[in-house]
Short mmCIF file of C-alpha atoms in Angstrom, two decimals:
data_model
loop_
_atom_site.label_atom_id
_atom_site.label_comp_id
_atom_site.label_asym_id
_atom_site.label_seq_id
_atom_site.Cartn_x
_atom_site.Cartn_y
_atom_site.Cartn_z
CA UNK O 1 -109.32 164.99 168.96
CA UNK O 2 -107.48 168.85 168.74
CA UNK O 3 -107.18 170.13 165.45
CA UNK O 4 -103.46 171.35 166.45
CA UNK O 5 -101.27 168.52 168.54
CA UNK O 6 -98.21 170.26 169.07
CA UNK O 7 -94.52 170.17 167.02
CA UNK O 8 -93.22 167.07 165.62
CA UNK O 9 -90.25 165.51 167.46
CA UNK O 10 -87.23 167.40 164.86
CA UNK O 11 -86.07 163.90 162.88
CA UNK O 12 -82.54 166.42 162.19
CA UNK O 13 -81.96 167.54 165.95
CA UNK O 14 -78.43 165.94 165.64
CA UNK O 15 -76.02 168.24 164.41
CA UNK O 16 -74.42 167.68 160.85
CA UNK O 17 -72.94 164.53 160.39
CA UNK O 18 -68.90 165.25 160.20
CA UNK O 19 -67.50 163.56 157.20
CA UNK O 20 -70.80 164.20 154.72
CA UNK O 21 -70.75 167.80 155.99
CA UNK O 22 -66.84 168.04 155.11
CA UNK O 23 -67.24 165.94 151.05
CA UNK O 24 -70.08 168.21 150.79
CA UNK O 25 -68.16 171.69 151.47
CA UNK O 26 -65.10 170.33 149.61
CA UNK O 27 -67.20 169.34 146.48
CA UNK O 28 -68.81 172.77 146.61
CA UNK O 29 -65.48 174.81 146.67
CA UNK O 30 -64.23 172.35 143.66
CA UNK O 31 -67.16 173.33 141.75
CA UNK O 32 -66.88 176.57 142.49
CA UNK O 33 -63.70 177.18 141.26
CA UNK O 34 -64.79 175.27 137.87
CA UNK O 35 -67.15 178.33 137.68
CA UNK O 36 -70.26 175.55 138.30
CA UNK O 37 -73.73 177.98 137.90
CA UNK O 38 -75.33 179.09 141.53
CA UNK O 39 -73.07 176.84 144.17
CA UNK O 40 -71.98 179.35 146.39
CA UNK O 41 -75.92 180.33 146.68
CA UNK O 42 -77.69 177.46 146.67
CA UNK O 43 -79.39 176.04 149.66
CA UNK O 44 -78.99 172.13 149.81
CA UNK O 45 -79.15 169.55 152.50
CA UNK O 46 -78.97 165.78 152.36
CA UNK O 47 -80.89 163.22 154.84
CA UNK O 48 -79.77 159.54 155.16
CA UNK O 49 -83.37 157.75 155.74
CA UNK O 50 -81.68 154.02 156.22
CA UNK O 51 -81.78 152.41 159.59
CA UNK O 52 -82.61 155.95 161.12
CA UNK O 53 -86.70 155.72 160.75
CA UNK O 54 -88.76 157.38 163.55
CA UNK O 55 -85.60 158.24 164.92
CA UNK O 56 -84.35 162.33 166.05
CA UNK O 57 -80.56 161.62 164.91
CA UNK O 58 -81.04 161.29 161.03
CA UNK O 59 -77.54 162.14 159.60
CA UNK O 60 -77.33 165.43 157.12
CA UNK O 61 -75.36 167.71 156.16
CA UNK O 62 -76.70 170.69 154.16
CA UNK O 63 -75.39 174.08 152.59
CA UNK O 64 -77.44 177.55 153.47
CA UNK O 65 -79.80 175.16 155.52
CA UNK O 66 -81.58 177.98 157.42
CA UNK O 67 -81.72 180.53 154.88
CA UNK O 68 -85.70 181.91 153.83
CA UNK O 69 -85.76 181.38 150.32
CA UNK O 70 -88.87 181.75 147.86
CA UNK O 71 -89.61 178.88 146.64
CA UNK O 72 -92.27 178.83 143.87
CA UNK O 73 -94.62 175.52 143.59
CA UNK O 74 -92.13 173.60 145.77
CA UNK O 75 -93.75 174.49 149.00
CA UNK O 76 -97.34 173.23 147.65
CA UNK O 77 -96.28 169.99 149.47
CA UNK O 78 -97.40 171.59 152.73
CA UNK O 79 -100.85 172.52 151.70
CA UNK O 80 -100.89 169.11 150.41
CA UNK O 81 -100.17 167.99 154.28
CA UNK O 82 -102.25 170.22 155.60
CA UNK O 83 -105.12 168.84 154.08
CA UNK O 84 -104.35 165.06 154.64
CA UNK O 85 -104.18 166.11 158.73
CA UNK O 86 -107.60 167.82 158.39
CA UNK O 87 -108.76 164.83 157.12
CA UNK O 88 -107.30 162.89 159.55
CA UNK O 89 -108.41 165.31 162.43
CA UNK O 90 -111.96 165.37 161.10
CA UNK O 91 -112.35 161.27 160.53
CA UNK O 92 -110.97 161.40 164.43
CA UNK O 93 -113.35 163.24 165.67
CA UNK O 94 -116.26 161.92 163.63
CA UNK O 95 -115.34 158.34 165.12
CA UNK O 96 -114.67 158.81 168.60
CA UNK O 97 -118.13 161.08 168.34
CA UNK O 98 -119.86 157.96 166.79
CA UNK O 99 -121.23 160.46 163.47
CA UNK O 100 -122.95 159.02 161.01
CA UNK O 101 -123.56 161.60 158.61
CA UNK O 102 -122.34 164.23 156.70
CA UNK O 103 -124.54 167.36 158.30
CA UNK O 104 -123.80 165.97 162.19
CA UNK O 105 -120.07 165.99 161.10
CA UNK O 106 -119.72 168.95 159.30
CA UNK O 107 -120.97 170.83 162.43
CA UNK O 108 -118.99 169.01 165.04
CA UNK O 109 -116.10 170.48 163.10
CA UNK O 110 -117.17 173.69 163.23
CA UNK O 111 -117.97 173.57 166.94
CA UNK O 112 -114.57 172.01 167.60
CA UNK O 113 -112.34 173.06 165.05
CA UNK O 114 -112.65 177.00 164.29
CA UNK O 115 -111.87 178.05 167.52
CA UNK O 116 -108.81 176.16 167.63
CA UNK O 117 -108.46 177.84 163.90
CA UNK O 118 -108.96 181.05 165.97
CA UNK O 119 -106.96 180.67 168.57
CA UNK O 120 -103.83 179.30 166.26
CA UNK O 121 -103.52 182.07 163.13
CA UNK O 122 -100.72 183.16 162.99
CA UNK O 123 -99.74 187.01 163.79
CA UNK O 124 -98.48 187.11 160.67
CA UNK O 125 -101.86 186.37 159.35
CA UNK O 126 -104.04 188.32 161.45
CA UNK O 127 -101.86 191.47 161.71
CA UNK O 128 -100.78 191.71 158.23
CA UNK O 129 -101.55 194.84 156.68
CA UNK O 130 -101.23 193.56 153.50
CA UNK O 131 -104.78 190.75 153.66
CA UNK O 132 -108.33 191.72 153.61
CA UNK O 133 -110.14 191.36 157.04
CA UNK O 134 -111.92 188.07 155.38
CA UNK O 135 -108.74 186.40 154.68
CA UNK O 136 -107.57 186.66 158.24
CA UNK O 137 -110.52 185.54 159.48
CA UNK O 138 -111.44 182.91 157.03
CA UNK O 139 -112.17 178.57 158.42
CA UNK O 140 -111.50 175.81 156.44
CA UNK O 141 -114.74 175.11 153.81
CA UNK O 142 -115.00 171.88 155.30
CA UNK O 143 -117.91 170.63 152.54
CA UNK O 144 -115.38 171.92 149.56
CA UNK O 145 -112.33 169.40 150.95
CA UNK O 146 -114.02 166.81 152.80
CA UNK O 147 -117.18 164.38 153.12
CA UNK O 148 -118.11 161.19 154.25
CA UNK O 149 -116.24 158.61 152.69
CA UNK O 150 -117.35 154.46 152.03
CA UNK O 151 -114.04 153.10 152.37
CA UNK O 152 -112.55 150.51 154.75
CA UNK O 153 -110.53 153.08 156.29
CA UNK O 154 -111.88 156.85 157.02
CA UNK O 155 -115.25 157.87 157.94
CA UNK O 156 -114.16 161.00 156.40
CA UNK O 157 -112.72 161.39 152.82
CA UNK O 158 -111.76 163.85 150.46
CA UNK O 159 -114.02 165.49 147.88
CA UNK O 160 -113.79 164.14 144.44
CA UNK O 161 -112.85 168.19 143.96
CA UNK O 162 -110.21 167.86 146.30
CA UNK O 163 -108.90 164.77 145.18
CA UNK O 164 -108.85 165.96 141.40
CA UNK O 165 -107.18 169.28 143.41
CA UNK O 166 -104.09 167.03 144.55
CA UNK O 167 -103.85 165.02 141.24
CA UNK O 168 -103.08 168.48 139.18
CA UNK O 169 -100.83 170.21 141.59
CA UNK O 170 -99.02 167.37 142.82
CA UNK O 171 -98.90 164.77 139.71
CA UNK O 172 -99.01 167.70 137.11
CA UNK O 173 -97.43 169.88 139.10
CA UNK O 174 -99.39 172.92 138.07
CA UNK O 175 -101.49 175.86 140.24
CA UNK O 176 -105.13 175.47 139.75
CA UNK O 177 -105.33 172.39 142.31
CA UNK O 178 -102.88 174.28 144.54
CA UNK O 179 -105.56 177.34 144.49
CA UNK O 180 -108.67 174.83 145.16
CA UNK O 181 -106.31 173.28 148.32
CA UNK O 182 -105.25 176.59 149.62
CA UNK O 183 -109.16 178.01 148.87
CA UNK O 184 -110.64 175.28 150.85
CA UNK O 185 -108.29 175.51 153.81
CA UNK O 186 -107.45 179.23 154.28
CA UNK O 187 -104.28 181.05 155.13
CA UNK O 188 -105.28 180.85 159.09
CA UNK O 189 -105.64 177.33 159.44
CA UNK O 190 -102.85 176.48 156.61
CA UNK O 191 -100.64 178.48 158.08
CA UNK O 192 -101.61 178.32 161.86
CA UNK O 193 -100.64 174.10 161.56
CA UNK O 194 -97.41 174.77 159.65
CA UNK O 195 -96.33 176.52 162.53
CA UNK O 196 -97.63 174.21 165.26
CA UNK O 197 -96.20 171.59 163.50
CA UNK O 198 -92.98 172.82 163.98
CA UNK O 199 -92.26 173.80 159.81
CA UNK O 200 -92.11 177.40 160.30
CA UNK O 201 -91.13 179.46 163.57
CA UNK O 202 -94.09 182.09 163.32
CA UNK O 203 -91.61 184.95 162.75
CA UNK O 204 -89.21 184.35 159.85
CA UNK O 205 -87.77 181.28 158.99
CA UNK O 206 -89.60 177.91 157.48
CA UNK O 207 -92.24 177.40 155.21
CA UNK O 208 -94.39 179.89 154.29
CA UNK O 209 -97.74 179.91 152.47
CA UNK O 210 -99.62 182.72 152.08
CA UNK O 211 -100.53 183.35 148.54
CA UNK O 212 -102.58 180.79 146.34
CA UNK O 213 -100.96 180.62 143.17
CA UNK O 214 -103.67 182.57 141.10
CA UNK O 215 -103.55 186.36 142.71
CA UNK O 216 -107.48 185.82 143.75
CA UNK O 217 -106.79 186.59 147.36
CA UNK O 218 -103.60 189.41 148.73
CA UNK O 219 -100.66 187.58 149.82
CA UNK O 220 -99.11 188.03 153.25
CA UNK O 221 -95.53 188.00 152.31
CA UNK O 222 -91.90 187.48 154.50
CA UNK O 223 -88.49 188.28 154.40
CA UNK O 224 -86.40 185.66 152.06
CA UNK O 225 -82.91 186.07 150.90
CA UNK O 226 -83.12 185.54 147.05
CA UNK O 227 -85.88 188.04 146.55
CA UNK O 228 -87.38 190.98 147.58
CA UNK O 229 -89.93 189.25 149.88
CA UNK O 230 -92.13 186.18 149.79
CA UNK O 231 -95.38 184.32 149.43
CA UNK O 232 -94.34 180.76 149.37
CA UNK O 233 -91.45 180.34 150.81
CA UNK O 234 -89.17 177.85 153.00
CA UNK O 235 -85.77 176.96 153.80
CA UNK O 236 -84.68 173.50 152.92
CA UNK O 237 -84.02 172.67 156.99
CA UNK O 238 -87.74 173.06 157.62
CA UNK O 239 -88.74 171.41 154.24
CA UNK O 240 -86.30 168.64 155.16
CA UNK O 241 -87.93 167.56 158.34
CA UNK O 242 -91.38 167.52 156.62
CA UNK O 243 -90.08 165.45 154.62
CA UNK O 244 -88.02 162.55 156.26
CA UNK O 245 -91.16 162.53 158.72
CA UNK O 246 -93.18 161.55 155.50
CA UNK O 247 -90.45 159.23 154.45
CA UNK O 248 -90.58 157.46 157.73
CA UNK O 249 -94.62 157.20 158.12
CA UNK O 250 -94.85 159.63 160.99
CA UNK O 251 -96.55 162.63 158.85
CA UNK O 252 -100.20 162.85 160.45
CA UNK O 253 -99.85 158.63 160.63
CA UNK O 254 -98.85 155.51 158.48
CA UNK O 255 -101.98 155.79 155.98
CA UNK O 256 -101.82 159.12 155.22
CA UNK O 257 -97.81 159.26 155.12
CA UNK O 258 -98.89 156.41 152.33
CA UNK O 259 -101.02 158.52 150.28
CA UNK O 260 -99.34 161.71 150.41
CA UNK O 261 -96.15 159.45 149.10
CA UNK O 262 -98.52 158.03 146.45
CA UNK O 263 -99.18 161.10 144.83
CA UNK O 264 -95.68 162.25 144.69
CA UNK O 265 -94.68 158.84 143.34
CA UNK O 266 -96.34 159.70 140.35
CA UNK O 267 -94.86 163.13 139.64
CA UNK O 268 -91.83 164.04 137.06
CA UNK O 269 -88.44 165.15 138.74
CA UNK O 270 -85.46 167.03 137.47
CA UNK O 271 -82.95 164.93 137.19
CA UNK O 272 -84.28 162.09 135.30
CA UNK O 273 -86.05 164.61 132.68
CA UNK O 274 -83.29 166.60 131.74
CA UNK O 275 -81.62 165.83 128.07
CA UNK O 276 -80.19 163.25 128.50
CA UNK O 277 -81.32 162.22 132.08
CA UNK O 278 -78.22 163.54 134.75
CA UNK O 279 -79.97 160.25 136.42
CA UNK O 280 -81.34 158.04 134.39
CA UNK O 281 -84.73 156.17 135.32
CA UNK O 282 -82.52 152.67 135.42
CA UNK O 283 -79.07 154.28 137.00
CA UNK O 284 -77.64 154.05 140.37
CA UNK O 285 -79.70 156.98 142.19
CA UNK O 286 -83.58 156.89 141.30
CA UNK O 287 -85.61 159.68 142.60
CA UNK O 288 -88.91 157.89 143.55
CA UNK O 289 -90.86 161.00 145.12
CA UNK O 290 -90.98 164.17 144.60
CA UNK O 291 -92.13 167.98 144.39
CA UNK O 292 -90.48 170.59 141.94
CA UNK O 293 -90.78 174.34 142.61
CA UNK O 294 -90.72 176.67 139.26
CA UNK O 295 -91.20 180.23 139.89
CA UNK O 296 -90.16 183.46 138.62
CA UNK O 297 -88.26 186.31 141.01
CA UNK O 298 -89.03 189.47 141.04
CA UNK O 299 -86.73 190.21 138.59
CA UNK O 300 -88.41 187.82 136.15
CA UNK O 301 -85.53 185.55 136.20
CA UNK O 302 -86.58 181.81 136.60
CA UNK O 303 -85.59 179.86 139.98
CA UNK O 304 -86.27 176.24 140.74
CA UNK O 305 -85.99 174.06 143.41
CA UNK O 306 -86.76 170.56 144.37
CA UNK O 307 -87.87 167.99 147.16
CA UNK O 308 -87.29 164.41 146.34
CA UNK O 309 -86.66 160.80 148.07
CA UNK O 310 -83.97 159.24 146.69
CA UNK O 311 -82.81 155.56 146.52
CA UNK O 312 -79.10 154.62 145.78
CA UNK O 313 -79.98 151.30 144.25
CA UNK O 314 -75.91 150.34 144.16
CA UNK O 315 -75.80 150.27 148.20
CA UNK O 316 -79.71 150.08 148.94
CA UNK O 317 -79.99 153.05 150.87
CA UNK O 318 -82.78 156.08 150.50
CA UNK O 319 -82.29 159.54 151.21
CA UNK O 320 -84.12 163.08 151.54
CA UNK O 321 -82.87 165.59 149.34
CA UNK O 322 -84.43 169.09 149.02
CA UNK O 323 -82.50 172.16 147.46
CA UNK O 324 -83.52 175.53 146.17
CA UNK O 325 -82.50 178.89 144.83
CA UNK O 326 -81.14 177.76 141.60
CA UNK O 327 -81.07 180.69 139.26
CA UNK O 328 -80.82 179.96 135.80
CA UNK O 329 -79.33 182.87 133.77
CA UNK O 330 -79.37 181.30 129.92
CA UNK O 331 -78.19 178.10 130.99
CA UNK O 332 -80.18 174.91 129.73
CA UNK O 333 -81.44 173.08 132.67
CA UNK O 334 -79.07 170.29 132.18
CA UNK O 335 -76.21 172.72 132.41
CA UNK O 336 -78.16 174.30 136.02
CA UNK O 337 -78.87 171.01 137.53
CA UNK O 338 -75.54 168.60 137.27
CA UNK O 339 -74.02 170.85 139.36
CA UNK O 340 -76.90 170.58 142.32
CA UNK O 341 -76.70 166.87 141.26
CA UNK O 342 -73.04 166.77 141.99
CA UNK O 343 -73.23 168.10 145.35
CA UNK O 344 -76.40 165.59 146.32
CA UNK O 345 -74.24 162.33 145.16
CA UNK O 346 -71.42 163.78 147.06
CA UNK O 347 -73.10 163.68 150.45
CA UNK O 348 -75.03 160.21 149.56
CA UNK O 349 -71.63 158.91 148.72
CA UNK O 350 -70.09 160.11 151.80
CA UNK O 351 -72.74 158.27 154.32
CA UNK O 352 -71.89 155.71 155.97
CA UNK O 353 -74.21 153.32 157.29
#
C-alpha cells in the first residue's frame, strides 16, 4: 500500500450553484451598506451535503473562495488528517504484509514509507531558505504516533500520546497536541500529502502547514492576503473540499472519516458560545462539528475563522461551512460573528434540494 495515492476526486468541481451564489452576494452588499464588521473581506463558502454524498457536483457558493488567508489553529484539522491516513497507510501495509509485531512493522514503514516521504516534500519544504537542513529532511517518528493496536479494527493504532495529542488540539482546541501531531509527522510528509491530496497546489494557494504552533522548529512561510506571509494557512475552497469529503466518509475511508468526525463532535463552536448563542444549541441550525482558528496577525490584531458541519434541523438538511479572515477591531465577538452568521443562513436558505 503507497503512502501517497494521488488527489481526491474535487467533491466542488461544479461551478457555483446560481441562485445561492446570487442571495449570498445580495446579502453581503445589504450588510455592507449597514456598515456589518469585515464583509467585504471575508472569505466564506457554503456546501449543501444532502443527497450529494460521494458525489463531484456538491452545490456552493462562496465569497473570496480562492484567496490564501492565515488561518491560525483552524488549519490543525489537516495535521489531524494527516495522521489518521498514516495510520491507515501503516495498518495497510502491516496486514497485507501479515506483521505481527511492533519492531517488524515499524521497519516495513521505514523501508516503504520514507522514500515515498522523499520523493513527495514539497519544494517549498526542501528549498526553503528559511528551515534548518533537519526539518527538510525529517520522516515521520513512527513509534511517537503509532503502535500496534488490540482492537477489532486496526492492526495499527495510535499512541496513547497521540491520542491525548488529538483530544487537546481538537476537543480543547489548544497548541500543545497540535505541536506533538506536527512533531511526530514532520513538515515533509505533512505537507508532501496535503498536496498529493489535492488541499494545496504546491505553489501558493490551499492549506498550508509549516509551523507547529510553539516556535520549536523555523516555519516555512507563503504568500496570504490578510497578512504579511504565512505559516498555517488555507483558503476556505481547499478547506471546503477536505471537509465535505469527511462529511461524506470518503476522507482516508468510512472508519477513519468516523473518528476524525468524533473528535470534532466534541469541540465548542462560535456560534452557539457567543452571549447569547447567535445559534442556540436547540434552534433551527446546529453546528455538530467543528474546528475554530484563533490567531493573532502580524499586527497583533486578533483574526478567527471557522470550519463546521451544519444541520438545518427545520428542513433536515446538513451543510459545510468554513469562513475566515474575520478581524475583530474592539468589537465583542457577538457583534463580529452575526454578520458571518448572516451570510451562512443566507446561502443554506437559498438551497434547494
Amino acid at each position: 500500500m503507497p503512502l501517497f495515492t494521488g488527489a481526491y476526486a474535487d467533491p466542488l468541481a461544479s461551478s457555483a450553484e446560481t441562485t445561492m451564489q446570487s442571495i449570498l452576494n445580495a446579502t453581503r452588499q445589504t450588510l455592507s451598506l449597514t456598515g456589518a464588521p469585515n464583509v467585504n473581506n471575508l472569505a466564506l463558502i457554503v456546501v449543501a451535503l444532502t443527497g450529494y454524498g460521494g458525489a463531484t457536483n456538491h452545490p456552493w457558493a462562496a465569497l473570496r473562495d480562492q484567496e490564501e488567508h492565515y488561518s491560525g489553529s483552524l488549519v490543525k484539522t489537516a495535521a489531524m488528517y494527516a495522521a489518521f491516513d498514516l495510520r491507515s497507510s501503516a495498518d495497510q501495509l502491516a496486514t497485507a504484509g501479515g506483521l505481527t509485531t511492533w519492531p517488524q512493522i515499524e521497519s516495513a514503514l521505514i523501508a516503504a514509507f520514507n522514500p515515498e516521504v522523499v520523493a513527495h516534500t514539497p519544494s517549498l519544504i526542501s528549498g526553503s531558505t528559511l528551515l534548518r537542513p533537519q526539518d527538510k529532511s525529517r520522516k515521520p517518528d513512527y513509534s511517537a504516533v503509532l503502535q500496534l493496536d488490540t482492537g477489532p479494527d486496526f492492526i495499527v493504532g495510535f499512541t496513547q500520546a497521540q491520542t491525548d495529542a488529538f483530544e487537546n488540539m481538537m476537543v480543547v482546541q489548544d497548541n500543545p497536541g497540535a505541536t506533538v501531531t506536527i512533531h511526530g509527522l514532520g513538515y515533509p510528509y505533512l505537507n508532501g500529502k496535503i498536496a498529493d491530496s489535492g488541499f494545496f497546489d504546491g505553489v501558493s494557494s490551499g492549506v498550508w502547514l509549516a509551523g507547529d504552533y510553539a516556535q520549536v522548529w523555523p516555519a516555512a512561510r507563503i504568500s496570504c492576503v490578510n497578512d504579511v506571509n504565512t505559516a498555517q494557512g488555507t483558503t476556505v475552497r481547499h478547506l471546503a473540499r477536505l471537509m465535505t469529503l469527511l462529511a461524506d466518509d470518503e476522507l482516508v475511508g468510512p472508519m477513519s472519516s468516523a473518528g476524525m468526525k468524533e473528535l470534532m463532535g466534541r469541540a465548542g463552536n462560535f456560534f452557539h458560545q457567543t452571549t447569547p448563542p447567535i445559534w442556540p444549541i436547540d434552534g433551527r441550525f446546529i453546528a455538530t462539528h467543528g474546528k475554530v482558528g484563533i490567531g493573532r496577525l502580524k499586527s497583533n490584531q486578533a483574526v478567527f475563522s471557522e470550519a463546521l458541519l451544519v444541520h438545518d434541523s427545520l428542513r433536515d438538511l446538513k451543510f459545510v461551512v468554513v469562513w475566515q479572515n474575520v478581524i475583530q477591531n474592539g468589537q465583542p465577538q457577538r457583534t463580529l460573528f452575526e454578520p458571518v452568521a448572516t451570510l451562512a443562513e443566507a446561502a443554506m436558505n437559498a438551497f434547494i434540494p
